[in-house]
PDB file of C-alpha atoms in Angstrom:
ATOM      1  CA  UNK Z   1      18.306 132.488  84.400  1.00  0.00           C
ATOM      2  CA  UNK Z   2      21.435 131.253  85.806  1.00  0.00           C
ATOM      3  CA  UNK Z   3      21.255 131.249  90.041  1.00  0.00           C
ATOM      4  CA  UNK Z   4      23.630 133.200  91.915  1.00  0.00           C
ATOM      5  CA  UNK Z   5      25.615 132.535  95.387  1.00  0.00           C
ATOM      6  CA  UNK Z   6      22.499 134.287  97.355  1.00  0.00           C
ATOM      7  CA  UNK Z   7      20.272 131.050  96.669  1.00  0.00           C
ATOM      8  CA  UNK Z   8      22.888 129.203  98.893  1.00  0.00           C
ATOM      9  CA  UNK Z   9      22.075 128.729 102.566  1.00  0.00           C
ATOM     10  CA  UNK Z  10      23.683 130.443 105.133  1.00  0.00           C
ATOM     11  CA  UNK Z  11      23.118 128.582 108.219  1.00  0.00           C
ATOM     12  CA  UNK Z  12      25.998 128.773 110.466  1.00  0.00           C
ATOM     13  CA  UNK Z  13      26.946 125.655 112.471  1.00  0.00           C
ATOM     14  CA  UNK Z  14      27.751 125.656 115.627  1.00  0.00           C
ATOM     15  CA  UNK Z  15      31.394 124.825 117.121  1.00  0.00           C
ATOM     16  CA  UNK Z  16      30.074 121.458 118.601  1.00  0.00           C
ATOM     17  CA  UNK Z  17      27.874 120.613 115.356  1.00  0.00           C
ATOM     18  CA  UNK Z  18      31.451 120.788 113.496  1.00  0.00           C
ATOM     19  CA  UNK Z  19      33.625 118.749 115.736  1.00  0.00           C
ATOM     20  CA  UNK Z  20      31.082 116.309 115.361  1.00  0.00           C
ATOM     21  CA  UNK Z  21      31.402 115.594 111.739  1.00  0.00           C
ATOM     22  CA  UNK Z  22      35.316 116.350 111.894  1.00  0.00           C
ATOM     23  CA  UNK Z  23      35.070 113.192 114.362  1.00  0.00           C
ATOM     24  CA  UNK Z  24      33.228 111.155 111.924  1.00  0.00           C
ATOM     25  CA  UNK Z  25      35.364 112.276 108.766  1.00  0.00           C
ATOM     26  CA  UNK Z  26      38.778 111.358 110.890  1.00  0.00           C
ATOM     27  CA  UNK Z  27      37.046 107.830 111.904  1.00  0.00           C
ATOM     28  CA  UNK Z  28      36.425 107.509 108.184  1.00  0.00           C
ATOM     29  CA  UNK Z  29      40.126 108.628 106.743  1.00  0.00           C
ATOM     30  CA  UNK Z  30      41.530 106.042 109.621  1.00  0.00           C
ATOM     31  CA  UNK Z  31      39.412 103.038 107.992  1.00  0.00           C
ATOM     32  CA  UNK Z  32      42.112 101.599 104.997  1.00  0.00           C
ATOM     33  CA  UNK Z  33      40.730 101.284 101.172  1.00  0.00           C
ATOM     34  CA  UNK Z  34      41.065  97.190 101.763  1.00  0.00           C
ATOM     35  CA  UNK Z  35      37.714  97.422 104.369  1.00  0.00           C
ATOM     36  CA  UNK Z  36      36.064  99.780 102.372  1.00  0.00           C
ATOM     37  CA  UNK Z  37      32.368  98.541 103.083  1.00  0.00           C
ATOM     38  CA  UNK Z  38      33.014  99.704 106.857  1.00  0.00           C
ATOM     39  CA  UNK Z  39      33.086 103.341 105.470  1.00  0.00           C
ATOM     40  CA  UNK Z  40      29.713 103.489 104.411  1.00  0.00           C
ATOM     41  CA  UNK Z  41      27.657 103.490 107.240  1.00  0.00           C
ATOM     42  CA  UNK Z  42      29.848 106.235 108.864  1.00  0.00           C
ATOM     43  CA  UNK Z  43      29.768 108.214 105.367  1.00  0.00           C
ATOM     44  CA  UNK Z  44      25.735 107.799 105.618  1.00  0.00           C
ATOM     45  CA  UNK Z  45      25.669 109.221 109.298  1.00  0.00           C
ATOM     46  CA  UNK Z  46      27.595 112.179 108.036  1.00  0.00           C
ATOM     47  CA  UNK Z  47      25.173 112.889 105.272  1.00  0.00           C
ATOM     48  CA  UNK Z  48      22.324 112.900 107.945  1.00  0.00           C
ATOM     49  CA  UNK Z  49      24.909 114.783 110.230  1.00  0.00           C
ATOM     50  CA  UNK Z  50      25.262 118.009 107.687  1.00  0.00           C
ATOM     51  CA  UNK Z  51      21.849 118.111 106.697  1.00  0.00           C
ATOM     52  CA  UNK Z  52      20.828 118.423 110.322  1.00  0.00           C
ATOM     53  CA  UNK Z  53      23.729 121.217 110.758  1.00  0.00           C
ATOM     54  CA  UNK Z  54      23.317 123.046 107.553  1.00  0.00           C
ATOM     55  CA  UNK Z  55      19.847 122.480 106.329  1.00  0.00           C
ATOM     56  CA  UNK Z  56      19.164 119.353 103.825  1.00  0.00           C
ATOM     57  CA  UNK Z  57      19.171 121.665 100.449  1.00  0.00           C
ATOM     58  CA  UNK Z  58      23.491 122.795 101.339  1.00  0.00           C
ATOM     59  CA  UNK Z  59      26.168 122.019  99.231  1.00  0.00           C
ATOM     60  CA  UNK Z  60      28.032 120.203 102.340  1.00  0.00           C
ATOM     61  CA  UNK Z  61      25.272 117.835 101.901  1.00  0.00           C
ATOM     62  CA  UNK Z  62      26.133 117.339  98.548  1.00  0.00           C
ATOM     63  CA  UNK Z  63      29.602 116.737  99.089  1.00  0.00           C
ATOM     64  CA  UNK Z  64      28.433 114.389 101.280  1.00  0.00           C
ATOM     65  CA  UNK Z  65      26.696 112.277  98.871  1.00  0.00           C
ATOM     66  CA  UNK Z  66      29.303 112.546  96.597  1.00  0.00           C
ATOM     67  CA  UNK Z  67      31.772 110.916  99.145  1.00  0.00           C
ATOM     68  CA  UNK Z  68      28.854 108.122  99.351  1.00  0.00           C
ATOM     69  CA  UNK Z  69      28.520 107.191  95.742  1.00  0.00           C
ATOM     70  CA  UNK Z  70      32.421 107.240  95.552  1.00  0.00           C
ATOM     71  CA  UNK Z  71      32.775 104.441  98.101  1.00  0.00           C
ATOM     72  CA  UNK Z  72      30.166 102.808  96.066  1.00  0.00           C
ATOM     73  CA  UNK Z  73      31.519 102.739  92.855  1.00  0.00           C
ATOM     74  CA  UNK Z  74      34.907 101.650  94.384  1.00  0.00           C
ATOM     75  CA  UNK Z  75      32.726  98.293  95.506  1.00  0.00           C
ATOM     76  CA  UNK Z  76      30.903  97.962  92.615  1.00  0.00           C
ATOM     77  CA  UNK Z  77      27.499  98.627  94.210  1.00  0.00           C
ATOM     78  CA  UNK Z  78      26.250 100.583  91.116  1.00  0.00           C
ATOM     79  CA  UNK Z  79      22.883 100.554  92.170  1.00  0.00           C
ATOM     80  CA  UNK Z  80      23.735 102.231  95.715  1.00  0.00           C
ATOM     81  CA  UNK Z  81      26.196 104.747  93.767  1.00  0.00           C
ATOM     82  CA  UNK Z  82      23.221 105.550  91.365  1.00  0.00           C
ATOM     83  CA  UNK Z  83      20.853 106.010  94.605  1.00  0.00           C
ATOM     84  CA  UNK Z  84      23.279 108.096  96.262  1.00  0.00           C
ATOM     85  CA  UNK Z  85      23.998 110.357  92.852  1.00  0.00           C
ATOM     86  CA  UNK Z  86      20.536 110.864  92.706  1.00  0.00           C
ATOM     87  CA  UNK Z  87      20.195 112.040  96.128  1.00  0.00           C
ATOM     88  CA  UNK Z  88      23.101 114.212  95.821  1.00  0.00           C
ATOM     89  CA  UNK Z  89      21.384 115.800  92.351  1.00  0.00           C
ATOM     90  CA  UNK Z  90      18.704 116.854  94.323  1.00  0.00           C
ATOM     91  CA  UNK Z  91      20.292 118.640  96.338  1.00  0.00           C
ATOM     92  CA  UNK Z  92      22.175 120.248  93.562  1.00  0.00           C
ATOM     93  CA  UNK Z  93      19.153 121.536  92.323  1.00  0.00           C
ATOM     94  CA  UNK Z  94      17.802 122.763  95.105  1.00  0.00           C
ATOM     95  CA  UNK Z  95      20.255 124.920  96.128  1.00  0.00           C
ATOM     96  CA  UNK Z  96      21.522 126.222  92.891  1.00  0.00           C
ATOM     97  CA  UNK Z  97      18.185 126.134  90.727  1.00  0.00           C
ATOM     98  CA  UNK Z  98      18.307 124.765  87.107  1.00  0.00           C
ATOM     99  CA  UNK Z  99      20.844 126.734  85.077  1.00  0.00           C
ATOM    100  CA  UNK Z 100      24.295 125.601  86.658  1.00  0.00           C
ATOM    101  CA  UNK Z 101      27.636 124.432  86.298  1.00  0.00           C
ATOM    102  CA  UNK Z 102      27.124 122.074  89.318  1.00  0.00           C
ATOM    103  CA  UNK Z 103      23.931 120.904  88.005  1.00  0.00           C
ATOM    104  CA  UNK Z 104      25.223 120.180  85.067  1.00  0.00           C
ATOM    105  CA  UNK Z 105      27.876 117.849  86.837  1.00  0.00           C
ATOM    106  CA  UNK Z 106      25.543 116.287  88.881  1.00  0.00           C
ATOM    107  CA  UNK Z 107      23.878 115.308  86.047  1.00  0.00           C
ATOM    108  CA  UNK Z 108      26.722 113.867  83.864  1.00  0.00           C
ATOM    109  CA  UNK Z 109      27.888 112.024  86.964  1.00  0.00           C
ATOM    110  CA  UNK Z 110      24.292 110.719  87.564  1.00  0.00           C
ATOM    111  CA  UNK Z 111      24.094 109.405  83.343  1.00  0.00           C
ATOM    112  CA  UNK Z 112      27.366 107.713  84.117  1.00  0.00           C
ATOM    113  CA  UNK Z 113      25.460 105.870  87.051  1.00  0.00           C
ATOM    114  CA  UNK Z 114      22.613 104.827  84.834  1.00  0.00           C
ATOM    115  CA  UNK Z 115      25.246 103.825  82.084  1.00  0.00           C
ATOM    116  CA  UNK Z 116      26.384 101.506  84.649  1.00  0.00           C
ATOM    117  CA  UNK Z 117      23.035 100.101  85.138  1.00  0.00           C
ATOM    118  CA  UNK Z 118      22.618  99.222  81.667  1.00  0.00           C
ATOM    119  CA  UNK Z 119      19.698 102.110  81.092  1.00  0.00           C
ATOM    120  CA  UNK Z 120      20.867 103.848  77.863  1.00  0.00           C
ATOM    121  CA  UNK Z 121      17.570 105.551  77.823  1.00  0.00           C
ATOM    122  CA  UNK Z 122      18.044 107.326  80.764  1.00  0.00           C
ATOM    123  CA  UNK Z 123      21.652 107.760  80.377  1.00  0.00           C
ATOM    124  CA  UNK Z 124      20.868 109.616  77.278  1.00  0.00           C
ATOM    125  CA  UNK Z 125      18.028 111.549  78.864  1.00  0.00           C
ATOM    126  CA  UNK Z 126      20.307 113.036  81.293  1.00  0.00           C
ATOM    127  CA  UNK Z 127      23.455 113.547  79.168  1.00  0.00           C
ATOM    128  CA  UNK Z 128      21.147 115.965  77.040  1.00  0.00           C
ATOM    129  CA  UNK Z 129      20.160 117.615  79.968  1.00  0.00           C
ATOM    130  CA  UNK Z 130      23.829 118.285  81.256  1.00  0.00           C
ATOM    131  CA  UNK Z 131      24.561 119.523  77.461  1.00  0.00           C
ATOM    132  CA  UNK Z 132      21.802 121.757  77.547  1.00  0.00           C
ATOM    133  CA  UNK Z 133      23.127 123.077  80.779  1.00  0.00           C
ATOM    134  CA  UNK Z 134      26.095 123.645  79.873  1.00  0.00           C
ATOM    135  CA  UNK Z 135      25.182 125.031  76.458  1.00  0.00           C
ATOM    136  CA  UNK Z 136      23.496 127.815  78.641  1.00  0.00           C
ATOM    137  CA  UNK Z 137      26.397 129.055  81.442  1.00  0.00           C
ATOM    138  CA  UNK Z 138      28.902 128.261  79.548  1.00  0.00           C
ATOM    139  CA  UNK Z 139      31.586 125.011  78.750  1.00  0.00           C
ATOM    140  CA  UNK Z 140      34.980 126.309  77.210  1.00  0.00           C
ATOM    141  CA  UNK Z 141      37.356 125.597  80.440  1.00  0.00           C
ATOM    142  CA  UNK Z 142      34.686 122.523  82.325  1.00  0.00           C
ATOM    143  CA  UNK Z 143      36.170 119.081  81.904  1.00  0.00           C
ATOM    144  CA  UNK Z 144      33.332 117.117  82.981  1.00  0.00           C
ATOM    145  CA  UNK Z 145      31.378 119.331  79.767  1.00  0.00           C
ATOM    146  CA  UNK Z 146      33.662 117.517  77.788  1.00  0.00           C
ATOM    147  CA  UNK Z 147      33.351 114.567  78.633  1.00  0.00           C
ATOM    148  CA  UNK Z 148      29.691 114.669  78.588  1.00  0.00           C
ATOM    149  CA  UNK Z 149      29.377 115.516  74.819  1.00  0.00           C
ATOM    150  CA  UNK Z 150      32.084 112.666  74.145  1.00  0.00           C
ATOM    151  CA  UNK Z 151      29.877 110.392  75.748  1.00  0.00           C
ATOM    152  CA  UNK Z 152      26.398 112.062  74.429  1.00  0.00           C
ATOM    153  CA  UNK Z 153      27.918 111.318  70.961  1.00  0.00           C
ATOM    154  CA  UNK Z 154      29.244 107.734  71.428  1.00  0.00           C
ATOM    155  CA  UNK Z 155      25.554 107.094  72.900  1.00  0.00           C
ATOM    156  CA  UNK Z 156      24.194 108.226  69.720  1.00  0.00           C
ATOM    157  CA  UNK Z 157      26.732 106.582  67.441  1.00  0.00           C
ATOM    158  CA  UNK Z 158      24.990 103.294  69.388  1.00  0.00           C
ATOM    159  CA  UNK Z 159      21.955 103.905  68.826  1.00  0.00           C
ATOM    160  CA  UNK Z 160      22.484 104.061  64.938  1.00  0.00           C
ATOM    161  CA  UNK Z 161      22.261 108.026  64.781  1.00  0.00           C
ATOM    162  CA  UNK Z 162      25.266 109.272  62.335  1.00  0.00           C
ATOM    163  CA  UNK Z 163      24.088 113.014  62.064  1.00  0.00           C
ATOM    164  CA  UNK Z 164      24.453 113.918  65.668  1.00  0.00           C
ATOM    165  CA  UNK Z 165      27.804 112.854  66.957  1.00  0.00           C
ATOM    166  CA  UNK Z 166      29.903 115.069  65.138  1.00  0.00           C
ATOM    167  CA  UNK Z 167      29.363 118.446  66.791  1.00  0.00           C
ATOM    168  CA  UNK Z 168      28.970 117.144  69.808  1.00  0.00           C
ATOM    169  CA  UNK Z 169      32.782 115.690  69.144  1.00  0.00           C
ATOM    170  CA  UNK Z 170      33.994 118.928  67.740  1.00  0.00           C
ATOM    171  CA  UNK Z 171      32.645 120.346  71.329  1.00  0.00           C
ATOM    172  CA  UNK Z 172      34.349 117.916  73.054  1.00  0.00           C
ATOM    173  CA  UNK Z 173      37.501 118.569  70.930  1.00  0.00           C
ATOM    174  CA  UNK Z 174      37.489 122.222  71.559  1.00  0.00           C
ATOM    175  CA  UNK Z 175      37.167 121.721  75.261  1.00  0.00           C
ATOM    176  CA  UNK Z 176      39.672 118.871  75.723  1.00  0.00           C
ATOM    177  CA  UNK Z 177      42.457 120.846  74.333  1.00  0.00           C
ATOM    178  CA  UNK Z 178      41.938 123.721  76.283  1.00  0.00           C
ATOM    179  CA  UNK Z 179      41.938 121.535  79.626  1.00  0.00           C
ATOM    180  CA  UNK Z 180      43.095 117.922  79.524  1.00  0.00           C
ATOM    181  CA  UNK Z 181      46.960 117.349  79.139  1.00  0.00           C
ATOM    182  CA  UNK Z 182      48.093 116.042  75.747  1.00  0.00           C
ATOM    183  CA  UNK Z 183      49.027 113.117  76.458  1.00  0.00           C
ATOM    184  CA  UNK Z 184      45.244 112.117  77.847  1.00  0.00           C
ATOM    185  CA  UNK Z 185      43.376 108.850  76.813  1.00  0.00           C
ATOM    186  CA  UNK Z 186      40.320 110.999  76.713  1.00  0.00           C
ATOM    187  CA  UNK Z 187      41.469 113.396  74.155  1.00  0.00           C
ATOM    188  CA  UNK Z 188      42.927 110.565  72.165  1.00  0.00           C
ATOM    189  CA  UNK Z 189      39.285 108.670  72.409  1.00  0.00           C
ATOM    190  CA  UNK Z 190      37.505 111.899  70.849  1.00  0.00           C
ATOM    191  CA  UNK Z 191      40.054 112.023  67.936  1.00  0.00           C
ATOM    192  CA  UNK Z 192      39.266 108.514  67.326  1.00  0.00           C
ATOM    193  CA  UNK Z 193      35.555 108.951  66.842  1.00  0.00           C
ATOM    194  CA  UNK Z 194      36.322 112.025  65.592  1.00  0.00           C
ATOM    195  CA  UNK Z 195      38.073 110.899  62.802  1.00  0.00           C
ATOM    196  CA  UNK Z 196      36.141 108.030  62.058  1.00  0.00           C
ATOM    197  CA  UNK Z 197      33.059 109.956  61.501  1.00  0.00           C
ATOM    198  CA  UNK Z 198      35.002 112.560  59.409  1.00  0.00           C
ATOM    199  CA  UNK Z 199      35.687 109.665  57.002  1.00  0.00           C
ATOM    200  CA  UNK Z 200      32.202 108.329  57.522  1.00  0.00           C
ATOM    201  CA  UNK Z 201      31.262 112.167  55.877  1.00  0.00           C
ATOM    202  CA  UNK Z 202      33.884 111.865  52.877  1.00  0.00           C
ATOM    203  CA  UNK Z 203      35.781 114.611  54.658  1.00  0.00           C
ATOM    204  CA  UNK Z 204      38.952 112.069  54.493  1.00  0.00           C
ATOM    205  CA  UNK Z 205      42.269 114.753  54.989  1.00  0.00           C
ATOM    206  CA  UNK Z 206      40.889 116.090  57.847  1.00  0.00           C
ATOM    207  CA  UNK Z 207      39.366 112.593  59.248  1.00  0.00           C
ATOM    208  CA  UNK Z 208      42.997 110.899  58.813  1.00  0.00           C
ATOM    209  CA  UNK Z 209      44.490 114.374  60.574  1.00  0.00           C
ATOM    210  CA  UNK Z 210      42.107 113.633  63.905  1.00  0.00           C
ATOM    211  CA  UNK Z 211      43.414 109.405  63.724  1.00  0.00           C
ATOM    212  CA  UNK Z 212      46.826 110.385  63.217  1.00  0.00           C
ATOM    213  CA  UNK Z 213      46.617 112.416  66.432  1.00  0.00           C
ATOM    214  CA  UNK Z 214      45.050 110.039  68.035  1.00  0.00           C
ATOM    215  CA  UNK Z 215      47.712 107.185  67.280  1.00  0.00           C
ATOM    216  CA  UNK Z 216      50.944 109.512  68.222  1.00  0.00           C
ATOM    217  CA  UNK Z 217      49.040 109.951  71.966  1.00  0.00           C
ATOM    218  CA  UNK Z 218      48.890 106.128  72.233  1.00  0.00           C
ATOM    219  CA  UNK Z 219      51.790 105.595  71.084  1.00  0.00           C
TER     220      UNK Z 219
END
């Protein structure tokens, strides 16, 4: 069953408690991209900051760790970013239970970490659980649902599987024209595939239909 707002804390923080980490999140905006390393430290105090203001299971603890793993991924420290994505689906969980868009999300973002790292296994693992997620509350207008089937389905292609990839393409499809502008990369990378594995399943008119759209966006 699909959690609802109630599950989320309500702990109110106090006036202090909030100037606090609006002093820390200024101190961090005044620190420029080129000395990005000296971010972290003060990003990791304000992760320990909300979770003493809010509770540790809050989605401000969340964002948090979201801020964290960007800063990360922007130094290539894809081990730390995978650490801190981890962290931050925890808390995802926690507050929202198992059945939820953010979950879901968390998730995806969490595969991509892994993908990083080289683990296809568990990159796999946790695409299918976003999917399933998803599958459950619903996809037609998320982005990141999207791209999670694309990337589901490339994974597969990899691993030698030709059945799969196709719906989870034609879901990605669906999506990516409802919510990604038409000029995107993204949407142009599912036609691609797409297309390819049309072909692949003698189903050549509408295989060259999905390349041809494909080419015109990079063109």
């Amino acid at each position: 069953k699909m959690a609802t707002d109630n599950r989320i804390p309500t702990t109110t923080a106090s006036s202090q408690d909030l100037a606090l980490v609006n002093a820390y999140q200024q101190r961090i905006a005044s620190i420029p991209d080129t000395n990005l390393a000296a971010k972290v430290p003060l990003l990791e105090q304000v992760v320990h900051l909300k979770a003493s203001v809010y509770g540790p299971a809050h989605p401000e603890v969340a964002v948090a760790l979201h801020d964290v793993s960007v800063v990360h991924g922007k130094l290539g420290n894809s081990e730390q970013q995978k650490e801190a994505l981890e962290r931050r689906a925890a808390v995802v969980q926690q507050v929202h239970g198992t059945d939820h868009r953010d979950v879901a999300s968390a998730l995806h973002s969490l595969a991509l970490a892994y993908g990083k790292l080289g683990d296809t296994a568990k990159r796999v693992a946790l695409h299918e659980q976003a999917a399933a997620i998803w599958e459950r509350v619903g996809n037609e207008e998320e982005r990141e649902a999207g791209s999670c089937y694309f990337h589901l389905a490339s994974l597969y292609a990899e691993l030698g599987d030709q059945d799969r990839p196709t719906a989870l393409l034609e879901k990605a499809l669906r999506i990516q024209d409802n919510v990604l502008p038409a000029e995107s990369p993204d949407l142009a990378a599912t036609l691609n595939m797409l297309g390819l594995c049309y072909i692949r399943s003698n189903k050549h008119a509408v295989g060259r239909d999905q390349l041809e759209r494909a080419l015109l966006i990079r063109e």
